[in-house]
mmCIF file of C-alpha atoms in Angstrom:
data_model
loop_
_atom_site.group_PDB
_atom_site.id
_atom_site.type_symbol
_atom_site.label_atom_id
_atom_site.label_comp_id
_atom_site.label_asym_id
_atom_site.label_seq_id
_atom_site.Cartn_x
_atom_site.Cartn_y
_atom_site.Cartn_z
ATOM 1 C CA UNK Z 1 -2.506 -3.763 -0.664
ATOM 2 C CA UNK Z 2 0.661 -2.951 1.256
ATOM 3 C CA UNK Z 3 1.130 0.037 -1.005
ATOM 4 C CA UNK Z 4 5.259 1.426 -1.128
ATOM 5 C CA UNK Z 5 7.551 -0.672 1.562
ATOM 6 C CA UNK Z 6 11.215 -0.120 2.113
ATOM 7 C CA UNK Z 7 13.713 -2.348 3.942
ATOM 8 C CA UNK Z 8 15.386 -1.663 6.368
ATOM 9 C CA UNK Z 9 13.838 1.188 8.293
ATOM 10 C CA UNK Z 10 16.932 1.825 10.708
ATOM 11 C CA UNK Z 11 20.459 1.385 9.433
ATOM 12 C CA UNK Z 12 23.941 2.657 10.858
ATOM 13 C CA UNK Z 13 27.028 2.254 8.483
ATOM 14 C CA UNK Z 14 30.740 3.640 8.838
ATOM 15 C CA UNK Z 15 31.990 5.660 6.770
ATOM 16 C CA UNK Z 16 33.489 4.024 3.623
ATOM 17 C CA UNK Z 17 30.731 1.166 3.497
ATOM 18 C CA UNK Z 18 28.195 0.208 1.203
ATOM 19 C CA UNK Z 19 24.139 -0.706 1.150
ATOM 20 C CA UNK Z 20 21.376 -1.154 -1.127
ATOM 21 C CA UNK Z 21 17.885 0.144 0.227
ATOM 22 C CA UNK Z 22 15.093 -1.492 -1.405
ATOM 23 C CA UNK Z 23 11.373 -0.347 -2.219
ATOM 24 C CA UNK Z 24 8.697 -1.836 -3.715
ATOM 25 C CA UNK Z 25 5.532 -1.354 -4.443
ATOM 26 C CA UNK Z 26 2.077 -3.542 -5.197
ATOM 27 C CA UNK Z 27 0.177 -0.978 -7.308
ATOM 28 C CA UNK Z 28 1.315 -1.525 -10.607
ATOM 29 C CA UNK Z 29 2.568 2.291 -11.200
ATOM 30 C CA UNK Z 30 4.936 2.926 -13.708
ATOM 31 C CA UNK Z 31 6.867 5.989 -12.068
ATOM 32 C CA UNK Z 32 9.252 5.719 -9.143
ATOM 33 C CA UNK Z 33 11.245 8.043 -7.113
ATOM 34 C CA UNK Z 34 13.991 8.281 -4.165
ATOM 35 C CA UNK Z 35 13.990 11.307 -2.268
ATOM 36 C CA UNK Z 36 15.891 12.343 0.877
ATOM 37 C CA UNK Z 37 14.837 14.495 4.095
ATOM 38 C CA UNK Z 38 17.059 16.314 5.862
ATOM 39 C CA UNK Z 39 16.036 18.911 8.661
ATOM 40 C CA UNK Z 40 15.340 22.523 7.323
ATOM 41 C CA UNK Z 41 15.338 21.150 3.831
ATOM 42 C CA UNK Z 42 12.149 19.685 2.794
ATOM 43 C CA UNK Z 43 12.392 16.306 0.944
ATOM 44 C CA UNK Z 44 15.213 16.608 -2.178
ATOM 45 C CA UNK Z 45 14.847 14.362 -5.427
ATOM 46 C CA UNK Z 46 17.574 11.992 -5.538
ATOM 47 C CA UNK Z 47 16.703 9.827 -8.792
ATOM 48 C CA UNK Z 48 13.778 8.997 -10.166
ATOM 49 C CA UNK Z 49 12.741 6.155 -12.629
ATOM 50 C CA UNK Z 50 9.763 6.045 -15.673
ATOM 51 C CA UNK Z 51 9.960 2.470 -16.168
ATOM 52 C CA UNK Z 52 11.475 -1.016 -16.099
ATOM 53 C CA UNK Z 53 15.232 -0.785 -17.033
ATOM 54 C CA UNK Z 54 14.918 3.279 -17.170
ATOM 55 C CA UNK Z 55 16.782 5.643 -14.093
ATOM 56 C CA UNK Z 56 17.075 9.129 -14.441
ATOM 57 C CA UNK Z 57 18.873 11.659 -11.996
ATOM 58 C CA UNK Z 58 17.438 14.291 -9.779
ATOM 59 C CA UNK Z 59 18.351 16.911 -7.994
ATOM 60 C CA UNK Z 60 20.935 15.510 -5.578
ATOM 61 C CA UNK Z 61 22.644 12.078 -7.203
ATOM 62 C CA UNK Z 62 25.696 12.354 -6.737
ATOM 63 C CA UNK Z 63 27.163 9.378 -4.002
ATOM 64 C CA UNK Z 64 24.016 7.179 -5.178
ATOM 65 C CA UNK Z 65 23.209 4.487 -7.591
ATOM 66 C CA UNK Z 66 19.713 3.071 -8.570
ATOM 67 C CA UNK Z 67 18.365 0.262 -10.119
ATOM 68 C CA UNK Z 68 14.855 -0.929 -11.648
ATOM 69 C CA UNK Z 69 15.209 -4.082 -13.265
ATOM 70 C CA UNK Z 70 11.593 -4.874 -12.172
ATOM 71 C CA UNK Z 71 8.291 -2.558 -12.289
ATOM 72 C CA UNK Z 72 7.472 -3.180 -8.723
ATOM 73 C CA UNK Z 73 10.919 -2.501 -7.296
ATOM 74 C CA UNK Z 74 13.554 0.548 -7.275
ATOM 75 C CA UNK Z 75 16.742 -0.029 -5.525
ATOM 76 C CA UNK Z 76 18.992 2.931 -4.115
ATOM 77 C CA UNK Z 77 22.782 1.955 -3.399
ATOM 78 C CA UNK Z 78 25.219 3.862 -1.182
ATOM 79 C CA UNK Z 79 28.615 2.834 -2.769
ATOM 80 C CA UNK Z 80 31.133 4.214 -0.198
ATOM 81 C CA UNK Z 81 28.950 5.997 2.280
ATOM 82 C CA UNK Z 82 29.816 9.529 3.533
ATOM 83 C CA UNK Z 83 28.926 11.406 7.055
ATOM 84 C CA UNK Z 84 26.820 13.369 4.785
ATOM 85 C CA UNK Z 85 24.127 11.075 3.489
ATOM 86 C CA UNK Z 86 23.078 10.665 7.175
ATOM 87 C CA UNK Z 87 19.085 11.251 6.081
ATOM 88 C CA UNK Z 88 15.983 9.674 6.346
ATOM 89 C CA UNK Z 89 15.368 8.450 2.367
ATOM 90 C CA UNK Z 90 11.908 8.112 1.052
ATOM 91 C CA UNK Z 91 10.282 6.148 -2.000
ATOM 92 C CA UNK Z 92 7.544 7.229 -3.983
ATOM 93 C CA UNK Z 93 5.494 5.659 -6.710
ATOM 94 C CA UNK Z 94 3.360 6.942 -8.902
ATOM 95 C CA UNK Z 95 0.803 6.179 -12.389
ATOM 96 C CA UNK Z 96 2.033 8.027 -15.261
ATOM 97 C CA UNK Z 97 -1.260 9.825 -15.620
ATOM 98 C CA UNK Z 98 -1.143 12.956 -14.819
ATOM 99 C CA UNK Z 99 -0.939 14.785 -12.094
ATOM 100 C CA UNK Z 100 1.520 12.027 -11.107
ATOM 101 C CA UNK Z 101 -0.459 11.859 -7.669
ATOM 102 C CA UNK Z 102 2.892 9.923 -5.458
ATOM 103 C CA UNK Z 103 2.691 7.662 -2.775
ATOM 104 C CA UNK Z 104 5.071 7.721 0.112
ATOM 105 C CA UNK Z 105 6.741 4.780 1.685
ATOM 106 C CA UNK Z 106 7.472 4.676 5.661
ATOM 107 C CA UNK Z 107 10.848 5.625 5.066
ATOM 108 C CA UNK Z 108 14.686 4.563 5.924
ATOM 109 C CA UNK Z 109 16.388 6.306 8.298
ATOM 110 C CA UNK Z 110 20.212 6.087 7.609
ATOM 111 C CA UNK Z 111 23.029 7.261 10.137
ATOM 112 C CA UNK Z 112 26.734 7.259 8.786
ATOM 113 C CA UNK Z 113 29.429 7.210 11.245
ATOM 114 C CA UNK H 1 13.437 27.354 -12.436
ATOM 115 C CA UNK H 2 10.872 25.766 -10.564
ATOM 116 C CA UNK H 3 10.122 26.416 -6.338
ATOM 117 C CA UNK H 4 8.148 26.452 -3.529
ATOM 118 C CA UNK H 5 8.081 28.703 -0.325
ATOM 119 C CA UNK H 6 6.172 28.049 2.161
ATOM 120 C CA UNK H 7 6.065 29.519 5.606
ATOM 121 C CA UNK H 8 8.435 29.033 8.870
ATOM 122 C CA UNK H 9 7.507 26.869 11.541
ATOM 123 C CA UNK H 10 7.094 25.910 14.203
ATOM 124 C CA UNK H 11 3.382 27.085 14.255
ATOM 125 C CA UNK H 12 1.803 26.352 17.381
ATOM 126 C CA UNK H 13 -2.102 26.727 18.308
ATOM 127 C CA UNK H 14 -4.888 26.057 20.277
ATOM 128 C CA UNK H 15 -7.182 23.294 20.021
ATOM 129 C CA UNK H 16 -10.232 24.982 17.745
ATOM 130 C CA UNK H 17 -8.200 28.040 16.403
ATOM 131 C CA UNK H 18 -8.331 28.908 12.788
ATOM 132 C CA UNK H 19 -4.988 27.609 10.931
ATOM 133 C CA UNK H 20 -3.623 29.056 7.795
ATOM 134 C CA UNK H 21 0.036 28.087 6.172
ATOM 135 C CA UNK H 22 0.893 29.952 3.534
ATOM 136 C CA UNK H 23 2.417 28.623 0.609
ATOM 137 C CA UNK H 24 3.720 30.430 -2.837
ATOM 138 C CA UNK H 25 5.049 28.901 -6.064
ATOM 139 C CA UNK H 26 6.933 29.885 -8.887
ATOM 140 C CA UNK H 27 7.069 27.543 -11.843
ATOM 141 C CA UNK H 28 7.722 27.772 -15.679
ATOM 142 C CA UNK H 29 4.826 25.738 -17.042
ATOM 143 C CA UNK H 30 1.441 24.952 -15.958
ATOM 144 C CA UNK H 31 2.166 23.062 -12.298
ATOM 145 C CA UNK H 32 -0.140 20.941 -9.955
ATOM 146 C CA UNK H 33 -0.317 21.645 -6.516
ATOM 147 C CA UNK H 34 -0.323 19.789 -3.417
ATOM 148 C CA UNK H 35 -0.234 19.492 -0.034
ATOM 149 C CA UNK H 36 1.317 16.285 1.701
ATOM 150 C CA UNK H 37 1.417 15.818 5.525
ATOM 151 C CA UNK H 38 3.480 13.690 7.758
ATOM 152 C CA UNK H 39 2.942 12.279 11.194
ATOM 153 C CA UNK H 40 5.739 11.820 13.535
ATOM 154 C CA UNK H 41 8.205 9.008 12.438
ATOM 155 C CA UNK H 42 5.937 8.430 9.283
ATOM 156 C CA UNK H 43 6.389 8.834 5.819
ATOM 157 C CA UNK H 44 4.202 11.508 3.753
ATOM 158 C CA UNK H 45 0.745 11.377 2.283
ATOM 159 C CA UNK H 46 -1.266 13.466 0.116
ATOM 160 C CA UNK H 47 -3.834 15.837 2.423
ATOM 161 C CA UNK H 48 -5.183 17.326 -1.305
ATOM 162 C CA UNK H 49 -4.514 18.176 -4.643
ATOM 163 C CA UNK H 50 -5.434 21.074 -7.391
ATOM 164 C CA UNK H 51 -4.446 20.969 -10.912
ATOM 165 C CA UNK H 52 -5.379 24.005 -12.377
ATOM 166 C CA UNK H 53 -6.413 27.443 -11.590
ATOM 167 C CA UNK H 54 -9.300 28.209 -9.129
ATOM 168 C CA UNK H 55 -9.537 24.651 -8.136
ATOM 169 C CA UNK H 56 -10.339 24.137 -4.663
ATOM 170 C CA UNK H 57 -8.698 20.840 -2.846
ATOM 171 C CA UNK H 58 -10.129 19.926 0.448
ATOM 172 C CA UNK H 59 -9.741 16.708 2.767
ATOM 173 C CA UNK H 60 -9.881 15.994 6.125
ATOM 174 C CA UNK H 61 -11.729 19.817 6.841
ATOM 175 C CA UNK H 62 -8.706 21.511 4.720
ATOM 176 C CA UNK H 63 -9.237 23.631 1.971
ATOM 177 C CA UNK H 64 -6.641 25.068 -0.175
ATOM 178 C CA UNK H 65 -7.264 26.930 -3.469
ATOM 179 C CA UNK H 66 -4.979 27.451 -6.482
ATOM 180 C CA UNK H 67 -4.268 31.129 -6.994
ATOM 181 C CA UNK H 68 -2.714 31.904 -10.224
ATOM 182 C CA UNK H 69 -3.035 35.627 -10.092
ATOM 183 C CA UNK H 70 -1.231 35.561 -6.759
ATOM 184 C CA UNK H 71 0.729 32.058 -7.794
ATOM 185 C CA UNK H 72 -0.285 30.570 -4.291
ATOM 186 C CA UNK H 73 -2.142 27.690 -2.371
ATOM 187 C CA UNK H 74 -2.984 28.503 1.044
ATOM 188 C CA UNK H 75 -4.011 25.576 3.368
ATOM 189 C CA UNK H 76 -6.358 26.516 5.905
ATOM 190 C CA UNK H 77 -8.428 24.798 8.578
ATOM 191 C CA UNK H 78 -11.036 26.062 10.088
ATOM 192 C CA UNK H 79 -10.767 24.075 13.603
ATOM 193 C CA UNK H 80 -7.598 22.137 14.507
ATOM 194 C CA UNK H 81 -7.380 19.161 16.414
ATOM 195 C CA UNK H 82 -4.626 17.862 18.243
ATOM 196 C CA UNK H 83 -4.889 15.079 16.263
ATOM 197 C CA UNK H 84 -3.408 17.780 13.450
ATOM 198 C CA UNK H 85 0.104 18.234 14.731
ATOM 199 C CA UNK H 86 2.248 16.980 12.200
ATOM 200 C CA UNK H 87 4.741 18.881 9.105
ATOM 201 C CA UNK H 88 2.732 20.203 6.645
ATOM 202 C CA UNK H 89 4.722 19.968 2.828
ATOM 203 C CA UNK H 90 3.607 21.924 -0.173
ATOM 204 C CA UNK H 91 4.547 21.167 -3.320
ATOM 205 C CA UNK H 92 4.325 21.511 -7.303
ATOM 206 C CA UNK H 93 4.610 19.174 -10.102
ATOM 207 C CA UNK H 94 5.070 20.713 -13.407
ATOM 208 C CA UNK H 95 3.718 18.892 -16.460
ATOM 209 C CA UNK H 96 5.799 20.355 -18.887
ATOM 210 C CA UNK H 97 8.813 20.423 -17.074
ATOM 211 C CA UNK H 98 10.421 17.596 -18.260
ATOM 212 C CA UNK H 99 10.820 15.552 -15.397
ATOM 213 C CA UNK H 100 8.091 13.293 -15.344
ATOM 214 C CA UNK H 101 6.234 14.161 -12.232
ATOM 215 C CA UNK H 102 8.799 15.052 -9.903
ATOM 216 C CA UNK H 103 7.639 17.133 -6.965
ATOM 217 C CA UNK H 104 9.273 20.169 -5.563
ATOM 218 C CA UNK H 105 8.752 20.468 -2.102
ATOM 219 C CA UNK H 106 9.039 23.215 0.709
ATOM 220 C CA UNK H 107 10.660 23.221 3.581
ATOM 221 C CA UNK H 108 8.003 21.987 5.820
ATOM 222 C CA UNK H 109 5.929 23.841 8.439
ATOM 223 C CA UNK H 110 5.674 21.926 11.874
ATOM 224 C CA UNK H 111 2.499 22.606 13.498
ATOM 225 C CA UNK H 112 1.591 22.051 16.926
ATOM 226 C CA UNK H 113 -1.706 22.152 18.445
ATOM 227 C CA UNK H 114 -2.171 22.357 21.941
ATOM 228 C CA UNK H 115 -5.203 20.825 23.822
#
């Protein structure tokens, strides 16, 4: 099992332009989640999703779309990107058993310019 | 509302020494704790896990034990390797809180260990 995979892992964009980072995930888990990780900050819950067709927001959404429109995969777009989404952005996946034990992906790193 | 606090980094020790980060919580409901670490330039993975009080997660020759009168988990190690340097997260889930297992994280402590 390849467990939770994003694409790309490096990406630069200018300010103003848009992306889609994709995750997915081979372990059938029903609970998915995009965090970023900025220095000093820990890792911050961007949106989160329960299911197929289902998004929810977290803690910081705002300048960030998701998608699920299948179980194994949990898109995160960047409409008009800003200077300050520079991050590195994590998905997670997890069963919906508690205690909703999450597993990382390698992670994106993003630099807007 | 729910958080974590764990302490400042960077720690730095010896090969062999004793480690402890400390780590405090304050949540609403009845939270799940955890410790996740992450290796340079890689993403995070669960070191262990306790889910209710007095539970005792270990991995790896770390221990860390859910204190509810004190509303803390501790991770400790009893003889660091080098191979140990990394950032050390703790964090909560809260079953009741209403957002299906979403963690809250600390900061991070970055730990060096010298040879």
């Amino acid at each position: 099992n390849a467990g939770v995979t994003q694409t790309p892992k490096f990406r630069v964009l200018k300010t103003g332009q848009s992306m889609t980072l994709l995750c997915a995930q081979d372990m059938n888990h029903e609970y998915m989640y995009w965090y970023r990780q900025d220095p000093g900050m820990g890792l911050r819950l961007i949106h989160y999703s329960v299911g197929e067709g289902t998004t929810a927001k977290g803690e910081v959404p705002d300048g960030y779309n998701v998608s699920r429109l299948k179980k194994q995969n949990f898109l995160l777009g960047l409409e008009s990107a800003a200077p300050s989404q520079t991050s590195v952005y994590f998905c997670a996946s997890s069963t919906r058993e508690w205690p909703y034990e999450q597993y990382f992906g390698p992670g994106t790193r993003l630099t807007v310019t | 509302g729910n958080s974590v606090t764990q302490m400042e980094g960077p720690v730095t020790l010896s090969e062999e020494a004793f480690l402890t980060i400390n780590c405090t919580y304050t949540a609403t409901g009845y939270p799940s704790l955890f410790w996740y670490v992450q290796y340079p330039g890689e993403g995070l993975q669960l070191l262990l896990k306790a889910t209710k009080a007095d539970d005792k997660g270990s991995n790896k020759g770390f221990e860390a034990t859910y204190r509810k009168e004190t509303t803390s988990f501790h991770l400790e190690k009893g003889s660091v390797q080098v191979s140990d340097s990394a950032v050390y997260f703790c964090a909560l889930s809260d079953r009741y809180g209403g957002s299906q297992g979403n963690l809250i994280f600390g900061k991070g402590t970055k730990l060096s260990v010298k040879p």
